[in-house]
């Protein structure tokens, strides 16, 4: 671990000012479950670490008239234990429960989860300088890529590892971004950026900006929301493929539906083509098959990750049938 | 020979670990916990390149750093794998040592390399060893005439099975602390072999073995990765010599994946012929195995030994790559061999439309080498089959593999093990009786976490008519009486008989002393309820305390594990595992629901720790069967998953109900307790039984471990395609 300074701003404005003023690279630390690992291994370096722990007003789940606001510093475990989340956003609770381990959920935050860095094993190896770290090559492209992206890769084939992001996006969440220029709100879906935009980061945050909160709209009448996560082992495992489905079901058909997958692309992957197939028709396994086949037309699997196409079907089938039930 | 287990008071019953409280309260000191006055921290710089010429190493910038006490060059000429040691430093603390490492200037000239072991087989692949090919035959065996055997067969099945590189990953990584007292070297080492490390250090450092002491009190596992002297231990001793201070070197989790071994891979092709009634006519095996710059494992012992088969032919090849050398890993070779052999037995059973268990019983042997060699002194495998089948509910299996339907399929499978575990003659142990009635058992063995301390106390207490808590156990110091390395399931069958021997001698002396007090003949004295009494006149008694006091000074008794009784018999351990699984054919995910492990390891000493061995080994086998695999990358020459996040080990949520069964056959020919080893046997058939259960569930054998969703789905595709 290289040496760094640490700052502990007390308010969001102090944080914004600190981020704007500091010349050297700053790393924000929320729970630190991801960041500290990166700093220790040398994959990340920072002149200054801004500890968000003491920043007032960043933690907490607050009901609002039109929805629910979740502060960036809210612990993942609090999502799991919150009554409003359990009642109105069951998929979010399922996602929170599915991720990492109890120890990590007790410490990890929602903001940290949504801004965590990729798990690509080349990226995580301090000896390797790949494209994401400013090098020339993507080692995964022709290398060992069983966990990598089947959609949306170009130059970099990470999958975005967050379990909360697909669930939140399918629920229609919006992100509030703070900076010295004031707050900015974007749909969470647009918070993430593909490698073709900037291979070195996974979201649109510019220098000086930070994630302040996410807001989830109140559920519509008859809304169903399910999160299914397929993994290799029972716990402590990132998704091989996950599916978040939010829909309004009337008489056995989805009047509205939103499908977002994790583990398949460098960003949480919205399957609009699948949504089009699934919307307005009686739900059946065959319809899901058709929807997945439509979506998979955009897939370009690498040498070792073709099985994710099968898992996409399995995850979507389970999620869609559960939502329609 | 009477093989019935004697009715002991303690032996064979469950006894809690005498050091359990120490361990769970964090008071036990492991090598990693050792802190000595003025101790320096040593760190090792390792090659990032899989093959390179080391042109120069400049230590000066590291030595110039304040707080750095010494630096050593450790490489000369070529490095042949990423992770090979290049240089070492000793500094006041870890941060300074790390900084110093980053200042060492090494100039490498990189060379062509190959880490993908299948590519390494190509004639055009870079040569790992200068001037020699990468493929080398390292074992062959033949009996009978296999061609004739296959010609006589009604059914012939040929299949190929693969096993992955499995890293030991003990909870405690390797580590050593070394210091010199004048010309005497003392080393605390996390090792399975204190005497071996002592002798290795003496040879390497050119000091008399008598001037080296190796100490290991507690250890967090080894699984074979800590069986010998390590390079970092030598570096610690050399740095300590140079700085005249204690030096501590701990290896990292990454080091565990690159430089202290792993289980070699295997690619095993079996051909088996059988008559319609299931009797085997011929077996052939061709195995390719890779152990990096070291050797592969022989996987052929199970096929050569277990089943009655007159004709058998084996050829094994090792494939060299630019990867660190493999090391023995809990039941080396047998674990891989069981997956292949037991897999092909099940595929043969399906071809014969026979019950897989019946096929195994049909070919049951009572002599080794497939019923052509020496008779087994004892063999309780038939009882393992019987009790295990009953415990799992064997009749519930699919009659035809894969006959179930729906997305989740259930299956049950069986697999067999044979292993050694007779122990090492010449093992020594002392019992010391004190006039205050304290009792010491001393043996230069080591407790890897398996419960050796407790079993020594149990044997001594049983023999002396005391309780385990009355016994002070001393082990883990190479100055104590010799015991072998703890590997090969040797420890209990070596140490327990030696302790028993010493304790029996102690009892003889105590009886003689008691006889003098009781004024009867020594052979008239019996023991019970912490008293001695005359058999002829039971009312004549003397309490233990008085007899011990009469010894007047501490009195040692030397025990020894005796030799084998000639060469008329084969001494082996046996086991049969039964697993029940659910397989989701859409997600490819396997869940193990139940695992029964039946074992013949002779007399069990401590039932509690014996069961722990079985539970641990089944867990490890499940983990290797479903998750564990070191993944090498040919572009970087390094593993991509040298950590515990990407190298996946079973979690508590993956572990099913595990039922250990011991068949309690006591081999009195073998040693004074009739005990055999148990450390490795339960590891051997565990992955294989699960693989066979998966086959029974889905109707296609995955034939490769770990059976990840990716591989299960691929196997199902193979089935659909009808191949
Ligand atoms: C072993 C392991 C297993 C895991 N398994 C899973 C899993 O299955 N599913 C899953 O989703 N996650 C998983 N994670 C990731 C874990 O969920 C996240 O690490 C955790 O939620 C992150 O929260 P944190 O507060 O600790 O983040 P930190 O480590 O503090 O931060 C993570 C990153 O986000 C940045 N950041 C944090 N907060 C903000 C903010 N407000 N604005 C801008 N940037 C910010 C930090 O600078 C850093 O780069 C796992 C992590 C580990 C170590
Ligand atoms: S997928 Fe991205 S992070 Fe991984 S090696 Fe390629 S460029 Fe680097």
Coordinates of C-alpha atoms in Angstrom, one line a residue, chain A residues 1-4 37 40 101 119-122 124-128 137 139-140 142-147 229-238 240 285 303-308 310-311 313-315 317-318, chain B residues 46-49 82 95 98-99 116 119 254 407 584 586-591 626-627 629 631-636 638-654 708-710 713 717:
Chain A
X1 CA 0.0 0.0 0.0
X2 CA 1.3 3.4 -0.9
X3 CA 1.0 6.3 1.6
X4 CA -1.9 8.6 1.3
X37 CA -8.6 -3.9 -1.2
X40 CA -3.6 -2.5 -0.5
X101 CA -21.7 -12.0 2.8
X119 CA -13.9 -7.7 -10.7
X120 CA -12.1 -8.6 -14.0
X121 CA -9.2 -10.7 -12.7
X122 CA -6.7 -9.0 -15.0
X124 CA -7.4 -6.8 -10.1
X125 CA -3.9 -8.1 -10.7
X126 CA -1.4 -5.4 -9.7
X127 CA 1.1 -7.0 -12.1
X128 CA -1.1 -6.4 -15.2
X137 CA -4.4 -4.6 -24.4
X139 CA -6.1 -9.4 -21.7
X140 CA -9.5 -11.0 -21.3
X142 CA -8.4 -13.6 -26.0
X143 CA -7.5 -14.8 -22.6
X144 CA -9.4 -16.3 -19.7
X145 CA -12.9 -14.9 -19.9
X146 CA -15.5 -17.2 -18.5
X147 CA -16.8 -14.5 -16.2
X229 CA -29.1 -14.2 -9.2
X230 CA -27.3 -17.2 -10.6
X231 CA -24.0 -17.9 -9.1
X232 CA -21.5 -20.8 -8.7
X233 CA -21.6 -21.3 -5.0
X234 CA -24.0 -20.7 -2.2
X235 CA -22.8 -17.3 -1.0
X236 CA -19.9 -14.9 -1.3
X237 CA -20.1 -15.0 -5.0
X238 CA -20.7 -12.4 -7.7
X240 CA -22.7 -15.3 -13.2
X285 CA -41.8 -20.4 -21.0
X303 CA -14.2 -18.1 -26.1
X304 CA -15.1 -19.2 -22.6
X305 CA -18.4 -17.4 -21.7
X306 CA -20.9 -18.8 -24.2
X307 CA -22.7 -20.6 -21.4
X308 CA -23.9 -17.2 -20.2
X310 CA -28.1 -20.4 -21.4
X311 CA -27.9 -18.7 -18.0
X313 CA -32.6 -17.8 -20.3
X314 CA -32.6 -19.6 -17.0
X315 CA -32.5 -16.4 -15.0
X317 CA -37.4 -17.5 -17.0
X318 CA -37.3 -17.7 -13.3
Chain B
X46 CA 9.5 -12.9 -7.0
X47 CA 9.8 -13.1 -10.7
X48 CA 6.7 -11.7 -12.5
X49 CA 7.9 -13.5 -15.7
X82 CA 6.4 -16.6 -12.3
X95 CA 6.2 -1.4 5.1
X98 CA 7.9 -3.8 1.0
X99 CA 9.4 -0.5 0.0
X116 CA -1.1 -23.9 -20.7
X119 CA -0.3 -26.4 -25.4
X254 CA -0.8 -15.0 -3.8
X407 CA -35.6 -28.7 -14.3
X584 CA -30.6 -27.9 -12.1
X586 CA -31.2 -25.0 -16.7
X587 CA -28.7 -23.3 -14.5
X588 CA -26.1 -26.1 -14.4
X589 CA -25.9 -25.7 -10.6
X590 CA -25.3 -28.7 -8.4
X591 CA -26.3 -29.0 -4.8
X626 CA -17.7 -28.2 -7.7
X627 CA -15.6 -25.0 -7.4
X629 CA -9.5 -24.5 -10.0
X631 CA -6.8 -20.8 -13.8
X632 CA -3.5 -20.1 -15.7
X633 CA -3.2 -17.4 -18.3
X634 CA -0.9 -18.0 -21.2
X635 CA -0.5 -14.3 -22.0
X636 CA 0.7 -13.2 -18.6
X638 CA 0.5 -16.1 -14.2
X639 CA -2.6 -17.5 -12.5
X640 CA -5.6 -15.1 -12.8
X641 CA -7.1 -16.2 -9.6
X642 CA -4.4 -16.2 -6.9
X643 CA -6.8 -15.1 -4.1
X644 CA -9.7 -16.4 -2.1
X645 CA -12.3 -14.4 -4.0
X646 CA -11.7 -15.8 -7.5
X647 CA -10.3 -19.2 -6.4
X648 CA -13.6 -20.4 -5.1
X649 CA -13.7 -22.7 -2.0
X650 CA -17.0 -24.1 -0.7
X651 CA -18.8 -21.9 1.8
X652 CA -20.9 -23.2 4.7
X653 CA -24.0 -22.8 2.6
X654 CA -22.6 -25.4 0.1
X708 CA -19.1 -25.7 -12.7
X709 CA -22.4 -24.6 -14.3
X710 CA -20.4 -24.0 -17.5
X713 CA -24.4 -27.2 -19.3
X717 CA -25.3 -30.4 -24.7

